[in-house]
Coordinates of C-alpha atoms in Angstrom, one line a residue:
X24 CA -6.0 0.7 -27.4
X25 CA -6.1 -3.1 -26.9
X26 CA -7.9 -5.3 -29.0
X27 CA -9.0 -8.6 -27.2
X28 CA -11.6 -11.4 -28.7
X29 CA -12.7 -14.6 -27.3
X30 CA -15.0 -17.2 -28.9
X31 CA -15.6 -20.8 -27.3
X32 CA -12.1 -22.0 -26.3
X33 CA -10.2 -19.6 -28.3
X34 CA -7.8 -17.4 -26.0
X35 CA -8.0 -13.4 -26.3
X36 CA -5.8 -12.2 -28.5
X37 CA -4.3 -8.8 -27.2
X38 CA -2.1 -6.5 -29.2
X39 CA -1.5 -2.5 -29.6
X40 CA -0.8 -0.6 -32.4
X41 CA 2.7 -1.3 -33.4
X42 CA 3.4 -4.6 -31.1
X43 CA 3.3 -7.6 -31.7
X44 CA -0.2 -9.1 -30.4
X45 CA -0.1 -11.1 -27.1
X46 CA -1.6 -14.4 -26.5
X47 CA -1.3 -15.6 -22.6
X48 CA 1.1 -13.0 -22.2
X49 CA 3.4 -14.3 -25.7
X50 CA 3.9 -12.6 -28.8
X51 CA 2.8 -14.1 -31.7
X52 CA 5.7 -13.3 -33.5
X53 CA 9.4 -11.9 -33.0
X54 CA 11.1 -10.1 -35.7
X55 CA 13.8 -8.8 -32.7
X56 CA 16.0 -12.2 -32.8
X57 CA 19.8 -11.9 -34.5
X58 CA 19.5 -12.8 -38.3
X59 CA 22.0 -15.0 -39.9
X60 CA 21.2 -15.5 -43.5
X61 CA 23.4 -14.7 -46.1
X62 CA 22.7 -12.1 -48.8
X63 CA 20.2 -13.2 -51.4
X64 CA 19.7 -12.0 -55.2
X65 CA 16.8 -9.7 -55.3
X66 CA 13.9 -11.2 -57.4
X67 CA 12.4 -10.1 -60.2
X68 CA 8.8 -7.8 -59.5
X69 CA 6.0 -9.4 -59.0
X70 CA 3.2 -8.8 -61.2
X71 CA -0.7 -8.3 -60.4
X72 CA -1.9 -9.3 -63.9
X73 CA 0.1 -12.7 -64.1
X74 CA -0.7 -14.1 -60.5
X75 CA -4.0 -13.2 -61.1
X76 CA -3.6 -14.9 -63.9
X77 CA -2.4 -17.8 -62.2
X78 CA -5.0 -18.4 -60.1
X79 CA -7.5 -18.2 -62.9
X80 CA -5.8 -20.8 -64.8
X81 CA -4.9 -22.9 -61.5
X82 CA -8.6 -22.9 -60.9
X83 CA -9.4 -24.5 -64.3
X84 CA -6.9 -26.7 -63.7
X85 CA -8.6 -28.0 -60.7
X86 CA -12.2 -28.6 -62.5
X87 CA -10.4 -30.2 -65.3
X88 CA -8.6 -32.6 -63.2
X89 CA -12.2 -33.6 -61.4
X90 CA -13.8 -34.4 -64.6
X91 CA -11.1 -36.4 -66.0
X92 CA -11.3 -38.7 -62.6
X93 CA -14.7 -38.8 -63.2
X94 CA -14.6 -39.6 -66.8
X95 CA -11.9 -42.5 -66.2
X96 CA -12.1 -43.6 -62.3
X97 CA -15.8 -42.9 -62.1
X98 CA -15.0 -40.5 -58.7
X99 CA -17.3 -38.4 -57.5
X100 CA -14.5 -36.0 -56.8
X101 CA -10.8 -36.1 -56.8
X102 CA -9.2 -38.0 -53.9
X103 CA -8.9 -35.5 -50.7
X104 CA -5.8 -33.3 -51.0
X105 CA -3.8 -35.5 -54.0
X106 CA -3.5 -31.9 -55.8
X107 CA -2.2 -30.6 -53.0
X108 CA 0.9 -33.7 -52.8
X109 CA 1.3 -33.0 -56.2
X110 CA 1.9 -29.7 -55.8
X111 CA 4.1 -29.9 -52.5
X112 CA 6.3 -32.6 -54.2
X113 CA 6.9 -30.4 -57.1
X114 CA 7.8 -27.6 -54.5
X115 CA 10.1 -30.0 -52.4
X116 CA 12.6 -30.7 -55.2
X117 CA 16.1 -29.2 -55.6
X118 CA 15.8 -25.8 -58.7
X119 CA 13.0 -23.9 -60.4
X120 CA 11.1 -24.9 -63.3
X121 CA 9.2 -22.1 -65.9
X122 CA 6.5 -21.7 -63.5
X123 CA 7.0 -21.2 -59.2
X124 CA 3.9 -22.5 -58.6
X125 CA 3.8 -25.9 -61.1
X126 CA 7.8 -26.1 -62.0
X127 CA 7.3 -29.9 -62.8
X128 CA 4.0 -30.1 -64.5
X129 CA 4.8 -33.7 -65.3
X130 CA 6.0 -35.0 -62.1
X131 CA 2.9 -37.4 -61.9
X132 CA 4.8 -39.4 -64.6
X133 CA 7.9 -40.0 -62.9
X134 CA 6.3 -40.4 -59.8
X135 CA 3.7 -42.7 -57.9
X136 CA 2.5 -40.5 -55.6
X137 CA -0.5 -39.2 -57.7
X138 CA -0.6 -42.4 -58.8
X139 CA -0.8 -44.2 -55.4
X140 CA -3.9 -41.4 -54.3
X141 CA -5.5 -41.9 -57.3
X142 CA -5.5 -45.9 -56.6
X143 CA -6.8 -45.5 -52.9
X144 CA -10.1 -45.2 -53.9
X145 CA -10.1 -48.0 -56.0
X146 CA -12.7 -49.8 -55.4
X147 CA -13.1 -47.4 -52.2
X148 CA -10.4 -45.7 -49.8
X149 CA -11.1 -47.8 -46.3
X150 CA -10.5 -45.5 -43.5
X151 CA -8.3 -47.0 -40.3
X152 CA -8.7 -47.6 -37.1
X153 CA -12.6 -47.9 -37.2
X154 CA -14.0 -50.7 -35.3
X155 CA -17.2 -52.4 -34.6
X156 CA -20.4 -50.7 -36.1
X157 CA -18.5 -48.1 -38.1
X158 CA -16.1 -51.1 -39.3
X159 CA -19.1 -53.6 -40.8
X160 CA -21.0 -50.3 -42.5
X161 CA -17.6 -49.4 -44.2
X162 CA -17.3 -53.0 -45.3
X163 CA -20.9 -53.3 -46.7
X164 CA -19.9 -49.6 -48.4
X165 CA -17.0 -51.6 -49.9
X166 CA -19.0 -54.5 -51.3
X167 CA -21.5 -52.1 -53.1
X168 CA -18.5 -49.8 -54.4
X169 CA -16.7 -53.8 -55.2
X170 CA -19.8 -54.2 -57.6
X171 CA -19.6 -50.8 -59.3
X172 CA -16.2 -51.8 -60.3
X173 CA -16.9 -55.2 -61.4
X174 CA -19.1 -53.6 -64.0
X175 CA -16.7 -50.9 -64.6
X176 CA -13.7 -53.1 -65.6
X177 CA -13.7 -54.2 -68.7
X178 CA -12.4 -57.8 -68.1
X179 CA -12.8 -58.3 -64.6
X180 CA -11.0 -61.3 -63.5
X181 CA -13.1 -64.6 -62.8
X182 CA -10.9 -64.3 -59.2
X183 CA -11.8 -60.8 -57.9
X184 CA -15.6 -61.6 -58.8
X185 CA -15.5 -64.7 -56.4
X186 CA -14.0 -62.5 -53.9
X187 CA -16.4 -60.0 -53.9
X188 CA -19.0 -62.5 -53.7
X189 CA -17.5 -64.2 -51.0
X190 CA -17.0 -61.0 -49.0
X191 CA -20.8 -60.1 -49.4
X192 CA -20.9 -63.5 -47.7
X193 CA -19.2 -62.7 -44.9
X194 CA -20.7 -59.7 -44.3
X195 CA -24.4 -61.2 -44.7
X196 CA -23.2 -64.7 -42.1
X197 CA -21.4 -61.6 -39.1
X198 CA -23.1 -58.8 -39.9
X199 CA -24.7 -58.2 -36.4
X200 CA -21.4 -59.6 -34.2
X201 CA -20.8 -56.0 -33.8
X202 CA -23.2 -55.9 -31.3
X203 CA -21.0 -58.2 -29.1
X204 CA -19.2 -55.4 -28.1
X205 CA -15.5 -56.0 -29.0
X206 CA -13.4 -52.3 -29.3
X207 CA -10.1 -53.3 -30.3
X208 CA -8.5 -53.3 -33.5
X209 CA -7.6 -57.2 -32.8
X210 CA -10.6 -58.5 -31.1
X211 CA -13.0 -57.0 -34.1
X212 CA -13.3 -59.5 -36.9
X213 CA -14.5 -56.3 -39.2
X214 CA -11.4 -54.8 -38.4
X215 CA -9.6 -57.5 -39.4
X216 CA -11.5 -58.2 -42.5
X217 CA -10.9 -54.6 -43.6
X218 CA -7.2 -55.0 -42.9
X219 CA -7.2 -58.1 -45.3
X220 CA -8.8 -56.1 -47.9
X221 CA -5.4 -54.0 -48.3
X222 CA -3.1 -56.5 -47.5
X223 CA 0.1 -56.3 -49.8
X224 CA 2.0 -59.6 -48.8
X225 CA -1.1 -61.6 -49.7
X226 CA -2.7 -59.8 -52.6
X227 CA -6.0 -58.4 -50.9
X228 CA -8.9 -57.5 -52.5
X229 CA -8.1 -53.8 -52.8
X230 CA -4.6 -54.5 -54.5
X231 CA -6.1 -57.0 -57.2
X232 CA -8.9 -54.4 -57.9
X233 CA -6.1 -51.7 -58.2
X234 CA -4.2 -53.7 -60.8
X235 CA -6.8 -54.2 -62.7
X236 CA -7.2 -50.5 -62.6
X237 CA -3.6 -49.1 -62.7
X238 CA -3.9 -48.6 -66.7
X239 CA -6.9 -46.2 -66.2
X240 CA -4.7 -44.1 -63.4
X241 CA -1.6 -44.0 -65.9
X242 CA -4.3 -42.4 -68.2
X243 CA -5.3 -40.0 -65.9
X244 CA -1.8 -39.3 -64.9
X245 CA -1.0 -38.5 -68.8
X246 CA -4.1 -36.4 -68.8
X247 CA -3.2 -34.5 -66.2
X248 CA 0.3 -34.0 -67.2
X249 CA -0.9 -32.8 -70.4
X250 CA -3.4 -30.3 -68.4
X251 CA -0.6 -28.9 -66.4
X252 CA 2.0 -28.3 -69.1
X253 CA -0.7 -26.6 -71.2
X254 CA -1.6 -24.1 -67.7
X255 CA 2.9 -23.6 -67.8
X256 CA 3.1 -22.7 -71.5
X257 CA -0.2 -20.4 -71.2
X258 CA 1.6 -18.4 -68.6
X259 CA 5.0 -18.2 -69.9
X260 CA 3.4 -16.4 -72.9
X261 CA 1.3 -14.3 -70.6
X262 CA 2.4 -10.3 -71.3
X263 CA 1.1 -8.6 -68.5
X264 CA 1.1 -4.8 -68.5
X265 CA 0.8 -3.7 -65.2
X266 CA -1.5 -0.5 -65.6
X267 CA -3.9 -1.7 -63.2
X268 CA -3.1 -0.6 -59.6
X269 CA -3.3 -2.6 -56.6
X270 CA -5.8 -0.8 -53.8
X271 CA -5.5 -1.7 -49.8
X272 CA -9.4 -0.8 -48.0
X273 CA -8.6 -0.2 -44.3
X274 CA -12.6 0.6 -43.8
X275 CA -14.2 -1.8 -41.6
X276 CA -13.1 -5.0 -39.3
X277 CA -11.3 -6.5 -41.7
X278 CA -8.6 -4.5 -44.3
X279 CA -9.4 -5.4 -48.1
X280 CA -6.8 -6.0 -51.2
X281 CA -8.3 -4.9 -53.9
X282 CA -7.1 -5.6 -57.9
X283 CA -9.2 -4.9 -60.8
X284 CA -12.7 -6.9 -59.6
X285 CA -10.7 -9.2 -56.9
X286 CA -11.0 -8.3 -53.8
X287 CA -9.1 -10.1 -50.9
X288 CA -9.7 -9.3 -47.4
X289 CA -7.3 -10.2 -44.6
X290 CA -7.6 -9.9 -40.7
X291 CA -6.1 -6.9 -39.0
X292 CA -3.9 -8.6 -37.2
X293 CA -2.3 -10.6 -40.0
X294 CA -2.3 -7.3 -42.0
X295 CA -0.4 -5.6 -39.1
X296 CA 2.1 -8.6 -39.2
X297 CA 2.7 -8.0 -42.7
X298 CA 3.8 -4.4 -42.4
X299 CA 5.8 -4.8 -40.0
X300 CA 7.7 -7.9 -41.6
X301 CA 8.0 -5.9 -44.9
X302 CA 9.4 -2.7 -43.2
X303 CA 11.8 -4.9 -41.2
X304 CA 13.4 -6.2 -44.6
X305 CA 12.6 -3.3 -47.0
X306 CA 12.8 -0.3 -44.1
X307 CA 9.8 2.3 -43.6
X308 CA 8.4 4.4 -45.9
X309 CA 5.6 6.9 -46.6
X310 CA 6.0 7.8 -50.2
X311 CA 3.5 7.0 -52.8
X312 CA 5.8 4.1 -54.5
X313 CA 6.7 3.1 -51.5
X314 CA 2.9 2.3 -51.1
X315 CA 2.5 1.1 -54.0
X316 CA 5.4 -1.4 -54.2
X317 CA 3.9 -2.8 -50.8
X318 CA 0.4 -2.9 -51.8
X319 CA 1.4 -4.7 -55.0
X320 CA 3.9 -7.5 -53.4
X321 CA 1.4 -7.7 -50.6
X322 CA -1.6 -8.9 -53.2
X323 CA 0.9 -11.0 -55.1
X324 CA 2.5 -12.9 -51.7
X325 CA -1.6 -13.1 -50.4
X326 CA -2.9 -14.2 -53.7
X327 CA -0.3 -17.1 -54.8
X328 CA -0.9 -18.7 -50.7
X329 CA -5.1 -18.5 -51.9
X330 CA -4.1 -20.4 -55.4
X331 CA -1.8 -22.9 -53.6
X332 CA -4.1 -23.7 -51.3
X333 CA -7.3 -23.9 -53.4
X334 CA -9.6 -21.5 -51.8
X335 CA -11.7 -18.9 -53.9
X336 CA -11.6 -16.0 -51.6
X337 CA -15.4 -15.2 -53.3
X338 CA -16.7 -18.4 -51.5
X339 CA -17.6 -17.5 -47.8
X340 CA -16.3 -20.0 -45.7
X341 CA -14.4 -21.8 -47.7
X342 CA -11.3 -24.3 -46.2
X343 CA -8.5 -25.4 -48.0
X344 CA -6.2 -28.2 -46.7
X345 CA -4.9 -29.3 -43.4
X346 CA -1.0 -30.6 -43.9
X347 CA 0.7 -29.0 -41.0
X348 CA 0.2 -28.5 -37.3
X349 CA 2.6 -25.5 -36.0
X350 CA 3.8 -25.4 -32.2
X351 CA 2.3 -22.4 -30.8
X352 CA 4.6 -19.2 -29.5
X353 CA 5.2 -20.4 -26.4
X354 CA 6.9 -23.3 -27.8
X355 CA 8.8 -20.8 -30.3
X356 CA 9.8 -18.4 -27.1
X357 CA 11.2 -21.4 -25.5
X358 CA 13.3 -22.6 -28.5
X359 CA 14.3 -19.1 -28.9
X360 CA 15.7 -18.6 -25.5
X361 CA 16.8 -22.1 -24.2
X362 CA 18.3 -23.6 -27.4
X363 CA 18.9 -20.5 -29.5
X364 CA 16.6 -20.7 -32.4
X365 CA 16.1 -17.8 -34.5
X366 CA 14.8 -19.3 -37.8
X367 CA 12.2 -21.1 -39.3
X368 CA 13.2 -23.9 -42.6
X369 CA 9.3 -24.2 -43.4
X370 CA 6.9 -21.2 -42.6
X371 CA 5.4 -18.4 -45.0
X372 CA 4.7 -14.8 -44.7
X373 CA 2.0 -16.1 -42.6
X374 CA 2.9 -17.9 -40.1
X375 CA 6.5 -17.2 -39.3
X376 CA 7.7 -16.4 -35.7
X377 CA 11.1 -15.2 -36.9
X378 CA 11.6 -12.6 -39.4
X379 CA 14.0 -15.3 -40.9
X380 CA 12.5 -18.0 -42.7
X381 CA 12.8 -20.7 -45.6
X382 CA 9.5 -20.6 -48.2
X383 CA 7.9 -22.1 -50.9
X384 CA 7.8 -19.1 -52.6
X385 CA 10.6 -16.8 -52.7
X386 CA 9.9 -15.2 -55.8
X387 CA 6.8 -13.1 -53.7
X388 CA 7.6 -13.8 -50.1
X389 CA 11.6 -12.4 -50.6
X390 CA 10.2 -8.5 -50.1
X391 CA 8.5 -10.1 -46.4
X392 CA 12.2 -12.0 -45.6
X393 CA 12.0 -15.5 -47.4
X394 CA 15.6 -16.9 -47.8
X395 CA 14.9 -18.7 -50.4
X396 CA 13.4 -22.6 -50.5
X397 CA 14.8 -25.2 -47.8
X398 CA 15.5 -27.7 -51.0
X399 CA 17.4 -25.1 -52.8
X400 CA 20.4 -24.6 -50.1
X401 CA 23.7 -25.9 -50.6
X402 CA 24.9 -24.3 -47.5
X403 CA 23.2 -23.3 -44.5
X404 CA 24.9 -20.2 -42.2
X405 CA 25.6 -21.6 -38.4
X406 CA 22.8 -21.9 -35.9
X407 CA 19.8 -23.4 -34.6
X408 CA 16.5 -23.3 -36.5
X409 CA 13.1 -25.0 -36.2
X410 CA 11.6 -27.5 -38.4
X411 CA 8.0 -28.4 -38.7
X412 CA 7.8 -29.4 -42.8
X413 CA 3.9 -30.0 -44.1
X414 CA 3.1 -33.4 -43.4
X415 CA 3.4 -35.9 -46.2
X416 CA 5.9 -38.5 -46.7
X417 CA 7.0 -37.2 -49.5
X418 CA 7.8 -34.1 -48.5
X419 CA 9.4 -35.2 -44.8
X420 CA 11.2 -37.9 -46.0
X421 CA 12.9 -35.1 -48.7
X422 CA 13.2 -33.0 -45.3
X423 CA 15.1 -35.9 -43.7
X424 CA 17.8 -36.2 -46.1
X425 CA 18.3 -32.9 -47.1
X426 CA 18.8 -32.3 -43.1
X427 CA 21.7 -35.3 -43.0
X428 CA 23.2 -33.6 -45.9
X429 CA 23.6 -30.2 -43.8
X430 CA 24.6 -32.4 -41.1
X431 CA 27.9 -34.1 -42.1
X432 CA 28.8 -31.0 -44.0
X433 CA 28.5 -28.6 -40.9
X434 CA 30.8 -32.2 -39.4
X435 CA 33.0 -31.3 -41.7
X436 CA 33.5 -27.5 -41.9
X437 CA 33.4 -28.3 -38.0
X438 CA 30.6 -25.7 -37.9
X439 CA 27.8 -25.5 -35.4
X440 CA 24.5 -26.6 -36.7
X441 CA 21.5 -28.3 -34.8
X442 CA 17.9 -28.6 -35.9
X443 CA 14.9 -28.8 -33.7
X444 CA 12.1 -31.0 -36.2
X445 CA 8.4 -31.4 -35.3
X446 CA 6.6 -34.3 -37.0
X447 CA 3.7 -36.2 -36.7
X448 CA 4.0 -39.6 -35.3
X449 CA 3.6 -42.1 -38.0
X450 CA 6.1 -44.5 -36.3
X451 CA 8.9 -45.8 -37.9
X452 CA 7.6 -47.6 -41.2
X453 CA 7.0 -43.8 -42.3
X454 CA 10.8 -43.5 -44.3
X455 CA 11.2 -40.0 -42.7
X456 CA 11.1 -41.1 -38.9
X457 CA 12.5 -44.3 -40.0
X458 CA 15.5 -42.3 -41.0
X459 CA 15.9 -39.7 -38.6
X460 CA 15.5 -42.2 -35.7
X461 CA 17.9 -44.5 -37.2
X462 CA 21.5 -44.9 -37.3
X463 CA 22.7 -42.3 -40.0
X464 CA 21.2 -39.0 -37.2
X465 CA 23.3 -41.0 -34.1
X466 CA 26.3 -39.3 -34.7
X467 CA 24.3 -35.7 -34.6
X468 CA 21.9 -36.4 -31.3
X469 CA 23.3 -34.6 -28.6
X470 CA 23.5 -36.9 -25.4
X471 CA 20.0 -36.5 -24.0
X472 CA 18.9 -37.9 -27.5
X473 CA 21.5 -40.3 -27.8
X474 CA 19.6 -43.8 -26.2
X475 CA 15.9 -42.1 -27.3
X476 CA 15.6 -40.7 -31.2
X477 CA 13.1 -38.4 -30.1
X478 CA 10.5 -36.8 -27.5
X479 CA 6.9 -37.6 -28.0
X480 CA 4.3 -34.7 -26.8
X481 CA 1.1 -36.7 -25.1
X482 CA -1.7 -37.1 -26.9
X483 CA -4.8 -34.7 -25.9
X484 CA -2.1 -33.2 -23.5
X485 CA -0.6 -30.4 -25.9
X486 CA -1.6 -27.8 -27.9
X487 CA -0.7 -26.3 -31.8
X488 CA -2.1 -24.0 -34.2
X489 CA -3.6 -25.8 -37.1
X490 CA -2.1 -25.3 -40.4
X491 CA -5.7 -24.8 -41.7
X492 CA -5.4 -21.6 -44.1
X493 CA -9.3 -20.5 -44.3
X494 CA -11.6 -17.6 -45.7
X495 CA -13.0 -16.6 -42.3
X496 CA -15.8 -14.4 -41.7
X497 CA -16.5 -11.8 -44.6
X498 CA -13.5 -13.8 -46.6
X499 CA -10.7 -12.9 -44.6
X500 CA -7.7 -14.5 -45.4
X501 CA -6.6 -15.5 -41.8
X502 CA -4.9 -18.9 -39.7
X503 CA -7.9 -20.8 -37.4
X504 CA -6.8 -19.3 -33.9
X505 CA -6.8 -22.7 -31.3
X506 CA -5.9 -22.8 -27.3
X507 CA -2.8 -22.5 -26.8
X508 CA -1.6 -22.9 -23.2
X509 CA 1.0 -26.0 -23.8
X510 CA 3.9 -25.7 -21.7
X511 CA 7.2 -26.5 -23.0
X512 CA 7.1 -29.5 -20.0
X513 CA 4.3 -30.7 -21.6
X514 CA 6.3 -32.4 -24.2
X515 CA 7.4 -35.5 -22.5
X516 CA 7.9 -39.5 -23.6
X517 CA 4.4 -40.8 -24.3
X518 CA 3.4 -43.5 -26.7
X519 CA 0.6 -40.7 -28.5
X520 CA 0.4 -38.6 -31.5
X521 CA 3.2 -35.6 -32.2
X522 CA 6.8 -35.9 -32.4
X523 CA 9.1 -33.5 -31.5
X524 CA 12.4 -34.5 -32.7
X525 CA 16.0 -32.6 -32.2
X526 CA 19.0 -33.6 -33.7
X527 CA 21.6 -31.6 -33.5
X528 CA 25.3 -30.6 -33.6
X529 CA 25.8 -29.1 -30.5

């Protein structure tokens, strides 16, 4: 029987028992393509009790670190995925710690980038590229948030009070110029006024405020660091007894994972990917522990992806963040058969395309085919595999150096490597695509690449699938389904929005 559904611009999704569903005539997956990964150390069995665990402890962890920036910064609530860096920096460096989830639960001591999102609301995060109306209502926001602060600061200095004066000024002499009509960034004198605000080079507004404040995020990075290591130590000591089975409900539209009072529920189709990826890499099977052994890996992968994320799969609707943008399976057919790609360096359970695949978390996502974590290789086998990291500049510019690594060693080994990376365009000032656009990746570009670093993909003019885990309808765990009818010609020199980069060995 085929399944089709269609809502707004969302193209039908077909697929039949046992195939891989269809999308404009594409699978959505291929676990068919030669694997080259070498043999990796079976990992220990998940348990149930402890990820459950986990995410009970994560979620405190989470309301703890919203009242201490309220208690200290004054925030309303936390600064808009700065748990999520933290984590995904933790997660991007080289070796475990105790925990897979949190295995530096002090990195925000040795590292500014909590730090640096903490500060960007101080006195209040201004938002780019606004202009005009939007731009003079976000600078009169700023003057009210200025004042807060002023009181707020114990011993605000006799300079940023004259500033802040002077800028309600300004505001109160131009306040209607936006009706002139000026759209760009240059010709708006709102624009520009914002863009003084958070100018380094000459001290702007923002940057003295954030001084004056940097002793009150060093306590909340202390705090925080405390918080964690506390959350580590509580499940290091955790004895679980695994007497509590894991249950899988195939009643109804969507199939629910059920453990003790949690339930989980997951659409079809990603349930039907699942299966098959497991029996791929563990082989069929119809006995009861066979079952069982599935059931339980399957609630331990699903439920550490719903803590990382942040989502309580209780909460209907609820959306956790947005850090990557995947090329849709047309894209990953093309790589497959014109450039030989048959493995992804960043994907999950999820959303791979290949049954081979570098994760987060191989400690669960192993039993579905994880090779183990892209920052943990000191070796990668020959071939061509796709790239598309979460996007932080943390994270890519870790990406970017790690990949030069591989490079001169498969130069020197005279293997044949090449990588195929999709980023977003930041331009160059971003240290990522400042690297791999500069002179250290000319050696590895093949000749089309060698006078242009990279291909840009127009902007409004091609297609991915949002990296937007969400609890869909009736809590399904599930990836938001978008239009995906790019064509690989689609991706062409532009001056607009995605990158897709290829360096390569060839």
């Amino acid at each position: 029987m085929v399944n089709s559904r269609k809502r707004g611009s969302i193209v039908p999704i077909e697929w039949r028992e046992h195939e891989a569903p269809l999308r404009n005539g594409i699978a959505l997956w291929d676990f068919s393509a030669a694997r080259h990964g070498t043999p990796r150390p079976r990992p220990e069995e998940p348990s149930a009790e402890k990820e459950q665990r986990r995410a009970q402890l994560m979620q405190e962890f989470r309301s703890r670190y919203a009242e201490i920036c309220h208690q200290v910064l004054g925030l309303a609530k936390p600064p808009a995925d700065s748990i999520d860096r933290w984590l995904l920096e933790q997660l991007a460096q080289r070796g475990g710690g105790r925990d897979p989830l949190v295995p530096r639960p002090r990195i925000a001591e040795s590292s500014r980038v909590l730090e640096r999102e903490l500060l960007a609301e101080v006195p209040m995060r201004c938002h780019s590229r606004v202009t005009g109306r939007l731009a003079s209502e976000q600078l009169a926001r700023y003057v009210k948030s200025a004042r807060d602060w002023l009181q707020r600061l114990q011993e605000p200095s006799q300079l940023i009070s004259e500033e802040v004066e002077a800028l309600d000024a300004w505001l109160k002499e131009h306040g209607d110029e936006w009706k002139v009509g000026r759209k760009s960034s240059a010709d708006c004198p709102f624009r520009r006024k914002l863009d003084e605000l958070v100018a380094q080079e000459h001290m702007g507004l923002s940057v003295r405020f954030r001084v004056a404040a940097q002793d009150m995020a060093v306590e909340i990075l202390k705090r925080v660091s405390d918080e964690a290591e506390s959350m580590v130590v509580q499940l290091c000591e955790f004895k679980a007894s695994d007497v509590y089975p894991v249950h899988l409900d195939m009643e109804g539209a969507a199939p629910k994972i059920i453990f003790r009072e949690e339930e989980m529920k997951i659409s079809a189709m990603h349930m039907q990917k699942l299966h098959q990826l497991y029996e791929v890499h563990q082989g069929p099977g119809d006995s009861e522990d066979w079952k069982a052994a599935f059931r339980r890996r399957l609630y331990c992968m699903l439920r550490r992806y719903v803590t990382f994320i942040g989502l309580d799969p209780a909460e209907e609707g609820s959306q956790g963040g947005n850090m990557h943008a995947a090329a849709p399976e047309c894209v990953f057919a093309w790589l497959r058969d014109e450039m030989g790609v048959s493995a992804e360096l960043f994907a999950s359970p999820l959303n791979c395309f290949f049954a081979e695949y570098y994760s987060a978390f191989p400690d669960v996502d192993a039993f579905f085919g994880s090779q183990g974590s892209f920052f943990d290789l000191d070796d990668l086998p020959e071939g061509s595999y796709e790239v598309g990291p979460p996007y932080t500049e943390e994270v890519m510019e870790l990406m970017a150096r790690k990949l030069l690594k591989h490079l001169r060693s498969s130069a020197e080994k005279k293997q044949v490597l090449s990588f195929v990376v999709f980023v977003p365009d930041w331009g160059d000032e971003c240290t990522a695509l400042g690297l791999v656009s500069g002179e250290d990746f000319q050696p590895f570009r093949p000749e089309l690449c060698k006078k242009q670093a990279y291909l840009l993909a127009r902007g409004r003019e091609h297609h991915y699938i949002s990296g937007a885990a969400r609890i869909g309808i009736c809590g399904a765990v599930r990836l938001s389904d978008v239009e995906c009818s790019a064509r690989c010609s689609d991706i062409l020199p532009s001056d607009n929005t995605s990158r897709s980069e290829h360096h390569g060995q060839l």
